[in-house]
Coordinates of C-alpha atoms in Angstrom, one line a residue:
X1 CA 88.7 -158.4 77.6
X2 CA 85.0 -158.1 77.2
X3 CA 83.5 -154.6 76.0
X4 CA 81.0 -153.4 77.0
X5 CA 79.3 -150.0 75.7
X6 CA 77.0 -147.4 77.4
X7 CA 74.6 -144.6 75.5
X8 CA 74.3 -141.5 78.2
X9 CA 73.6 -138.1 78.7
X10 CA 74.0 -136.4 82.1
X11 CA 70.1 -137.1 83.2
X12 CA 70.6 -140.8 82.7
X13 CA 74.4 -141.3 84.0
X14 CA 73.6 -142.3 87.3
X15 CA 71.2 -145.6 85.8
X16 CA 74.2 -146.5 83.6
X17 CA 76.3 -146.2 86.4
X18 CA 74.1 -148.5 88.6
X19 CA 74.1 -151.4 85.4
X20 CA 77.4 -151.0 85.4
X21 CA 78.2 -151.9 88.8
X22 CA 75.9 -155.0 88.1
X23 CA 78.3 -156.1 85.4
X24 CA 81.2 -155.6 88.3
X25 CA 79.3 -157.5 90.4
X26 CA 78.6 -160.4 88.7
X27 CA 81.2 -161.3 86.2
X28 CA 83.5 -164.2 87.4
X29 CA 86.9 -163.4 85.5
X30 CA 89.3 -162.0 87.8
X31 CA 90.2 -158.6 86.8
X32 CA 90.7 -156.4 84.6
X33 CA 88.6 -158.5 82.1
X34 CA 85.7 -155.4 81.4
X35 CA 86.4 -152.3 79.4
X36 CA 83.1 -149.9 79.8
X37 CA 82.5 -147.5 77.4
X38 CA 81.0 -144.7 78.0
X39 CA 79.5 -142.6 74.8
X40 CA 78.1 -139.1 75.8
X41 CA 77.7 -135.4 74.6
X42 CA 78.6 -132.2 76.3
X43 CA 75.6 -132.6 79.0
X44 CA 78.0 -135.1 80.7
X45 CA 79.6 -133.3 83.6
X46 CA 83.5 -133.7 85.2
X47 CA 81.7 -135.2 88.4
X48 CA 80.1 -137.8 86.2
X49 CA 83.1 -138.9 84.6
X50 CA 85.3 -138.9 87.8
X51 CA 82.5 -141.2 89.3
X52 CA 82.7 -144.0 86.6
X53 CA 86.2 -144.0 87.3
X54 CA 86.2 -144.2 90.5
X55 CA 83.7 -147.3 90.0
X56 CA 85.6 -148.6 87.8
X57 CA 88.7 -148.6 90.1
X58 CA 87.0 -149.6 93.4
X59 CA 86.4 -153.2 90.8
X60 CA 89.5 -153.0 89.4
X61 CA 88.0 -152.8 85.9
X62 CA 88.3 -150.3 82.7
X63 CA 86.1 -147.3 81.5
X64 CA 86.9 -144.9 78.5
X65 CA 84.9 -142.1 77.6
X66 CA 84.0 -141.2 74.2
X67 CA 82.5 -137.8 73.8
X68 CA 80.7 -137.6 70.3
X69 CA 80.1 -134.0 70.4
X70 CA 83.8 -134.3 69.8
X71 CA 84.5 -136.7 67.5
X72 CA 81.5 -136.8 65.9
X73 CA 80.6 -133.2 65.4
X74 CA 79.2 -133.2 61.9
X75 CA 76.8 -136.0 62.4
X76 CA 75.5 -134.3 65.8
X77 CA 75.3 -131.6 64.0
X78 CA 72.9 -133.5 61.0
X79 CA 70.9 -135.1 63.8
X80 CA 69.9 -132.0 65.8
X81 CA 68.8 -130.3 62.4
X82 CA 67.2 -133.1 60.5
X83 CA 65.8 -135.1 63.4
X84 CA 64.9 -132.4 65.6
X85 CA 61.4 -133.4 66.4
X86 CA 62.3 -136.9 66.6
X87 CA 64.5 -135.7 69.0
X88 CA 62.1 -133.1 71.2
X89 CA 58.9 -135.0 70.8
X90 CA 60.4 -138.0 72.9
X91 CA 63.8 -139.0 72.8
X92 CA 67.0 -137.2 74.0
X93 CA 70.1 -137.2 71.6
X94 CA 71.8 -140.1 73.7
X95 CA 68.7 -142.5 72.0
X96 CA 70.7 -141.9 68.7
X97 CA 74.2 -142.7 69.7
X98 CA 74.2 -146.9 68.7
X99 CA 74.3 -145.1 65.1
X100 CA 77.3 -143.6 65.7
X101 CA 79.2 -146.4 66.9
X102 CA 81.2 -147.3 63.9
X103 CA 82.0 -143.8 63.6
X104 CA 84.2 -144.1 66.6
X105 CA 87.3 -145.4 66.4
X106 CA 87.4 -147.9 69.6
X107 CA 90.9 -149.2 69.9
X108 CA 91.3 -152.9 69.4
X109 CA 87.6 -153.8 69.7
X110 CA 85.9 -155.8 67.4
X111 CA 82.8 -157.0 69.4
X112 CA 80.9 -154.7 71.5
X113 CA 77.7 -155.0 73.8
X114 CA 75.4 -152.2 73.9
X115 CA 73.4 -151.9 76.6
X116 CA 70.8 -149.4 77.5
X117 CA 71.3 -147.2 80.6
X118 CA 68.0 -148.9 82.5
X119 CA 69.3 -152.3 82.7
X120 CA 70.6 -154.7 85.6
X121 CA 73.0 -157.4 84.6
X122 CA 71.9 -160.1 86.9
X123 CA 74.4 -163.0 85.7
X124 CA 77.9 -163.3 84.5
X125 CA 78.2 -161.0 81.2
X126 CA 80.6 -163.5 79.7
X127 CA 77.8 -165.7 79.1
X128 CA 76.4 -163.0 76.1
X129 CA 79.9 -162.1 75.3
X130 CA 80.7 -166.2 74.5
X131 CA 78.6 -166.1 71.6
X132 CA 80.0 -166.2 68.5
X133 CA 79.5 -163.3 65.8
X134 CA 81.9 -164.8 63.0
X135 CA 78.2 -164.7 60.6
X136 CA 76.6 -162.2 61.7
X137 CA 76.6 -158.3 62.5
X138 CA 74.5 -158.3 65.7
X139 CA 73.1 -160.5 67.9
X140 CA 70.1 -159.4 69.8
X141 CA 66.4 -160.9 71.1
X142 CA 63.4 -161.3 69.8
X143 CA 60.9 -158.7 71.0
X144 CA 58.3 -160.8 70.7
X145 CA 59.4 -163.4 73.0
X146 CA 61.0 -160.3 75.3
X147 CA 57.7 -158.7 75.3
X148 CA 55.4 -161.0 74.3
X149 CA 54.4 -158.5 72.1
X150 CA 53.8 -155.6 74.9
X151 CA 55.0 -152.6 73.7
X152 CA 55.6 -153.8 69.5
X153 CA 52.0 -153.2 68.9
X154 CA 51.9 -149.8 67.4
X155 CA 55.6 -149.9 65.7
X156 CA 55.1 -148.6 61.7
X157 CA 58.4 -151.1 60.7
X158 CA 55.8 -153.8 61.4
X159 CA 52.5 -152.4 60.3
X160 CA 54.7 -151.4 56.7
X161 CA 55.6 -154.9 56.4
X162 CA 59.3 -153.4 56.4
X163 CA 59.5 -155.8 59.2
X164 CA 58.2 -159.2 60.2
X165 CA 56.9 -159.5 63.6
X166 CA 58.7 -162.5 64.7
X167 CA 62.4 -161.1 63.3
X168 CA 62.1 -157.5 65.5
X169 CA 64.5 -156.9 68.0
X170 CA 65.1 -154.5 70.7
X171 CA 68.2 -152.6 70.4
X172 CA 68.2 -152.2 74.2
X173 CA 70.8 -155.2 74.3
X174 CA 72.5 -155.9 71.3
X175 CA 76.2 -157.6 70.6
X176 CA 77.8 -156.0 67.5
X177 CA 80.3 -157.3 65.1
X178 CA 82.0 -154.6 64.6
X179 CA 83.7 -155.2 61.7
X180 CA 80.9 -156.7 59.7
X181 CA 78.9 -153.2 60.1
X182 CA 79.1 -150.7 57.2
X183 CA 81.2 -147.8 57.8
X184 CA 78.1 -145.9 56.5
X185 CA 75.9 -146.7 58.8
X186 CA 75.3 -143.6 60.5
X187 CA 74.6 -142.1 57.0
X188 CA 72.4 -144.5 56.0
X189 CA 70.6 -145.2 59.3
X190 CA 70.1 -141.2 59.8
X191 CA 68.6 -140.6 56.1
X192 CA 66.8 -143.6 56.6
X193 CA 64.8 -141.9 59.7
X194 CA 64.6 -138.6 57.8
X195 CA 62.8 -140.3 54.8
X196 CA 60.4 -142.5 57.3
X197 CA 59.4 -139.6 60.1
X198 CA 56.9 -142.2 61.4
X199 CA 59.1 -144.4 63.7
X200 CA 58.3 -144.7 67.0
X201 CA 61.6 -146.0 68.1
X202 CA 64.6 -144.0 66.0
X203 CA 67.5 -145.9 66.2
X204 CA 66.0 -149.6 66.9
X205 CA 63.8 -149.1 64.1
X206 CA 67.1 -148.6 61.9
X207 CA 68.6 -151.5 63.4
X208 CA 65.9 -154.1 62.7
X209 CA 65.3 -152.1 58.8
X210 CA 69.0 -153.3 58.1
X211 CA 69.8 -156.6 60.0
X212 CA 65.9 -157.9 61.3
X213 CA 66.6 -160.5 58.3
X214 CA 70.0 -161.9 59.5
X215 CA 71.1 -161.5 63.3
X216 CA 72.2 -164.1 65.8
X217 CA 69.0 -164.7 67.8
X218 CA 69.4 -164.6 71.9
X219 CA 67.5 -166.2 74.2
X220 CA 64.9 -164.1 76.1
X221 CA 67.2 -164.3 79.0
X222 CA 69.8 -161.5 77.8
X223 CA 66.7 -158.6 77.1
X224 CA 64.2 -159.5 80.1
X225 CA 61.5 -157.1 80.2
X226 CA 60.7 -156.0 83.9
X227 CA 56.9 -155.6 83.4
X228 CA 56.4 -159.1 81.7
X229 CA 58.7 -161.1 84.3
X230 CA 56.4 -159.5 87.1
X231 CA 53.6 -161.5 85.8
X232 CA 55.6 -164.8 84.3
X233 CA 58.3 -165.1 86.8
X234 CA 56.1 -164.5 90.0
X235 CA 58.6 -161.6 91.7
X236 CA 61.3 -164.3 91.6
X237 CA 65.1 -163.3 90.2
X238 CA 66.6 -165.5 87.7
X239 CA 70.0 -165.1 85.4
X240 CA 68.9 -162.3 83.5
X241 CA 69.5 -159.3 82.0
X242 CA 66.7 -156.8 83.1
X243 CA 65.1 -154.1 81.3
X244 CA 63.3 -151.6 83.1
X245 CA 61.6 -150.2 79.9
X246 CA 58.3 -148.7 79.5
X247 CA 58.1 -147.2 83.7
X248 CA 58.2 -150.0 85.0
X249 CA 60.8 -149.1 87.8
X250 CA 58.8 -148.1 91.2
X251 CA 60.0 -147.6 94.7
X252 CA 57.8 -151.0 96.0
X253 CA 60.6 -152.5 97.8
X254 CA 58.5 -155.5 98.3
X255 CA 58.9 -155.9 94.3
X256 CA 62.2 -158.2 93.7
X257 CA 62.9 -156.2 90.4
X258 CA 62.9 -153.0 92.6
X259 CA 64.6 -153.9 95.1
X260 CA 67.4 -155.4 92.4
X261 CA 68.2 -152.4 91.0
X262 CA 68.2 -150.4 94.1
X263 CA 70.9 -152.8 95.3
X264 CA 73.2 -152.1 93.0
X265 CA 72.3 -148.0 92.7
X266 CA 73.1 -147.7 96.4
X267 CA 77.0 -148.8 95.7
X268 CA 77.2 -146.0 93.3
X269 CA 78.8 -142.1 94.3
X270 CA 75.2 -140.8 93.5
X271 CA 73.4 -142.6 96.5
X272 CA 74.6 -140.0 99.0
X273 CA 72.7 -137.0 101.4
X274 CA 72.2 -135.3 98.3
X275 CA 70.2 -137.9 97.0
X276 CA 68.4 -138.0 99.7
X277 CA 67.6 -134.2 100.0
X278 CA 66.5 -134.4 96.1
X279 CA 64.4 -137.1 96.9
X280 CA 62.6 -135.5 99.4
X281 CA 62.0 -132.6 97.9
X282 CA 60.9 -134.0 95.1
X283 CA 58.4 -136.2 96.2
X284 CA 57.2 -133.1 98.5
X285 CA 56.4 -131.8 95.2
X286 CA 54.8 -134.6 93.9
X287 CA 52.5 -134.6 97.2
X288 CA 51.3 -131.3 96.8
X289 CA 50.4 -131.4 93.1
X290 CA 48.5 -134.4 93.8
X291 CA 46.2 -132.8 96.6
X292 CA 46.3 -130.0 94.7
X293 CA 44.3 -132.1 92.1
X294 CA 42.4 -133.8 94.7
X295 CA 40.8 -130.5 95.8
X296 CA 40.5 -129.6 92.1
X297 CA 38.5 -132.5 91.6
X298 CA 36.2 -132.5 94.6
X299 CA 35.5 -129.0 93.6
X300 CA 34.7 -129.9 90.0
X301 CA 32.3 -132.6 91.5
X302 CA 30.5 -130.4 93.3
X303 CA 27.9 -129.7 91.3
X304 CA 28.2 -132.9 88.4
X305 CA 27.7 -136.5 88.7
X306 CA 30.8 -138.9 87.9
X307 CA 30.7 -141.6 85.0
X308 CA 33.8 -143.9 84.3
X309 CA 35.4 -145.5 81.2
X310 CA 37.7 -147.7 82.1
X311 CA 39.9 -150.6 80.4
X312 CA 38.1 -154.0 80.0
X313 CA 40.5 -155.5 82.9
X314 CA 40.2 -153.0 85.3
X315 CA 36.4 -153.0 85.4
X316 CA 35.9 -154.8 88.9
X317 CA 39.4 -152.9 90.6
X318 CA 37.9 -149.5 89.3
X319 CA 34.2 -150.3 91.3
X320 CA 36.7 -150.9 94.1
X321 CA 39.0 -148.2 94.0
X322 CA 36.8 -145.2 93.7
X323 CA 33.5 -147.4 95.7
X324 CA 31.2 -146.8 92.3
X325 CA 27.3 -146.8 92.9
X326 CA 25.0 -148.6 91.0
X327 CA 23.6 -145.7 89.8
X328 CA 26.5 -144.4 88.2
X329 CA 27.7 -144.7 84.6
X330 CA 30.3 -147.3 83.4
X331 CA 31.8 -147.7 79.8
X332 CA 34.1 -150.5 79.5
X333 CA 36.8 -150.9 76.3
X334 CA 35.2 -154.1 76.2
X335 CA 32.4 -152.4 73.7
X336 CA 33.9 -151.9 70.8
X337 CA 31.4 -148.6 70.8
X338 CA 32.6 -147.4 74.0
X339 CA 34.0 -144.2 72.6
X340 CA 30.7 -143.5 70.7
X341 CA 28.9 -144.1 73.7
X342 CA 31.5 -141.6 75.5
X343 CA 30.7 -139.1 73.6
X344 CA 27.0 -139.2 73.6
X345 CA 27.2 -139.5 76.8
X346 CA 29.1 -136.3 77.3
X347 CA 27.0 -134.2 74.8
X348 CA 23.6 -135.4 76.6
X349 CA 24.8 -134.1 79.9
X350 CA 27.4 -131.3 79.2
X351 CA 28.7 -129.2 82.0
X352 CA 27.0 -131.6 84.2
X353 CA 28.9 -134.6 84.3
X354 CA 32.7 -135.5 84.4
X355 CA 34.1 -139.3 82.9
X356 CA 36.6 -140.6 85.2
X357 CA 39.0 -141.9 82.4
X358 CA 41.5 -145.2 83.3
X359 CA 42.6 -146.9 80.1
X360 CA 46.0 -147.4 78.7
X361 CA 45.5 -144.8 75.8
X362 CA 44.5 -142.0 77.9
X363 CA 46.8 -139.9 75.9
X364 CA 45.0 -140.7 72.4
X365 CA 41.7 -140.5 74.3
X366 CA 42.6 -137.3 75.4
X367 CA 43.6 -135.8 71.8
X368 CA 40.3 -136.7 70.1
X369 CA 38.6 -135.9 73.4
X370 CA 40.0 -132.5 72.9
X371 CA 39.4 -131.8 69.0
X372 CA 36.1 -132.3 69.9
X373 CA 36.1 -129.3 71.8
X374 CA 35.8 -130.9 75.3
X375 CA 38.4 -129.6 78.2
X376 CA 40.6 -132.0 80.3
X377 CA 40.2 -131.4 84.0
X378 CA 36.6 -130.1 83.4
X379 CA 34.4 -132.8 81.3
X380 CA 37.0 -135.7 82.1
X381 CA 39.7 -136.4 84.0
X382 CA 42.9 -139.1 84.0
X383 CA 42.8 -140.7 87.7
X384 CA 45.7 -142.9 87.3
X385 CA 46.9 -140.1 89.6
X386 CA 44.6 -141.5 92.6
X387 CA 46.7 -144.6 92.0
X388 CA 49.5 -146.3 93.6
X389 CA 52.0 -149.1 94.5
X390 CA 48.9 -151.3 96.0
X391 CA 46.7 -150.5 93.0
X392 CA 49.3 -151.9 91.0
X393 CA 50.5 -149.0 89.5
X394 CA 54.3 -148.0 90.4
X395 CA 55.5 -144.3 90.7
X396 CA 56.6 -143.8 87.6
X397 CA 59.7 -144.3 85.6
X398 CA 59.9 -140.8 84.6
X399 CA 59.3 -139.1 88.0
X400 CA 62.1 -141.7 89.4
X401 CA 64.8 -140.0 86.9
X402 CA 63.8 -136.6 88.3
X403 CA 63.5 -137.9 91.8
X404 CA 67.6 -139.7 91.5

């Protein structure tokens, strides 16, 4: 029997419904040969649990539930209290669940995969689950050759030296010895991330603090990251699993990852009229705030002249996109001054000119833009809003949970 174990709360159910069915899908053993797990809290709703079920039978598979708010009360408990901001800043409780999982007593399991909600198994899961774990307590991928180092840049474990690039994993698909883990892990891993606030990634930050030095490492085929296999695998499919991390899931059904998981969340209970009406009114919603900001910013340039910086790649799309004059002002991240020159730039023209901002930090942009005592939506602006699927730029993970 291979086990196989989900982190959810209510929001994300449906996406680890829709890996699930992938598993289903593409594992060879006749049946019953997969035992899903299902770890949630309270959030997780009758409906929710009578639609695993109901996948599970329609495969002739397994599925049990394990509800920590439940069983493991006291260290839900310690996690809302002590990690509360961890928790509210960015990351729902589910995030924290892979800590718990030696504090629940699975029955007759000694190896477990974890998978994370926003994955697609796209080839037979028994070629993970064959690999052996007699020497070690996990087995996972390298990030670095995942990612190729997208997304790892800014992770304190690595700047810290607590952990060495080329060892760093992503706990998004891990296989765990279950009996070579330390019945304290939860303690230790929780403490841990109270003593070291500055983790970006909670729990896979744990992970890679204990066992980065000694893990079984997979090959890059079992943690694919959507947004690098757009650009290396040229929209083609191969035997992987997928990982749809960092919003990289659109609705470009020209896109083969798109497409992929769509296939597989259309055979789940949630792809139904109600789906459809959410979807719809949803993206109604999303329509109007966008003209609404449209108009707002064809008011705003009324009376002010437009300057841009934008990131050192997107220079010649951006001239495109918004059809820049020669006239007008471009900073590109390619000058290591650019910011300076921002910010002169702003101060010799105040009130009478807005930066049209398109760079992959907007957000830290923003912050120091903002101490400064300039105001978003007045001296500068984020226009990845004016983008969309043909500008390369997918709706967004995020809005996709709300719009499911």
């Amino acid at each position: 029997m291979i086990h196989v174990c989900y982190g959810t709360s209510e929001l994300y159910a449906k996406f680890a419904a829709t890996s699930m069915v992938s598993i289903f899908e593409n594992v060879t053993l006749p049946p019953p040969s997969v035992t899903i797990h299902v770890i949630h809290d309270n959030s997780f709703s009758v409906k929710s649990r009578d639609n695993f079920i109901y996948l599970a039978g329609r495969y002739n598979q397994l599925v049990e539930f394990h509800n920590v708010d439940e069983l493991c009360a006291p260290q839900i408990q310690f996690l809302r209290e002590k990690l509360f901001n961890q928790i509210n800043k960015r990351f729902g409780i589910y995030s924290f669940f892979r800590l718990l999982i030696k504090s629940i007593a699975f029955k007759n399991v000694s190896k477990l995969i974890y998978l994370d909600s926003d994955t697609i198994v796209n080839l037979d899961i028994r070629e993970l689950w064959n690999y052996s774990l007699e020497n070690y307590a996990l087995a996972s991928v390298p990030e670095f050759e995942a990612t190729r180092t997208y997304m790892i840049t800014d992770k304190y474990v690595l700047h810290t030296d607590k952990v060495k690039l080329e060892d760093y994993f992503c706990a998004g698909v891990i296989m765990v010895n279950l009996d070579k883990l330390s019945d304290n892990l939860f303690e230790e891993g929780a403490q841990w991330l109270v003593d070291n606030p500055q983790c970006e990634s909670v729990e896979q930050d744990v992970f890679n603090y204990f066992f980065s030095t000694n893990y079984l490492k997979l090959p890059e085929k079992f943690d694919a990251f959507v947004g690098v296999c757009r650009y290396l695998d040229n929209n083609t499919l191969l035997p992987k699993i997928y990982h749809y991390a960092g919003n990289c899931l659109g609705l470009n059904f020209d896109d083969a990852y798109d497409r992929l998981f769509y296939t597989h969340f259309v055979k789940t209970p949630w792809f139904g009229l109600e789906t459809l009406q959410h979807a719809y009114e949803t993206m109604s919603t999303i329509y109007v705030e966008r003209q609404t900001f449209a108009i707002q910013v064809a008011n705003l340039l009324a009376d002010r002249k437009r300057a841009f910086l934008v990131g050192e790649r997107n220079v010649e799309a951006l001239k495109e996109i918004f059809t820049v004059r020669d006239d007008e002002e471009i900073l590109s991240t390619a000058d290591a001054d650019a910011f300076y020159k921002l910010l002169d730039s702003l101060n010799a023209d105040r009130g009478k000119k807005v930066f049209f901002i398109l760079v992959d930090n907007f957000v830290e942009v923003k912050a120091a833009l903002t101490q400064l005592g300039f105001v978003a939506g007045e001296d500068f602006l984020d226009v990845t809003a004016f983008l969309h699927d043909g500008h390369g730029v997918p709706l967004q993970a995020f809005t996709l949970v709300k719009l499911l």
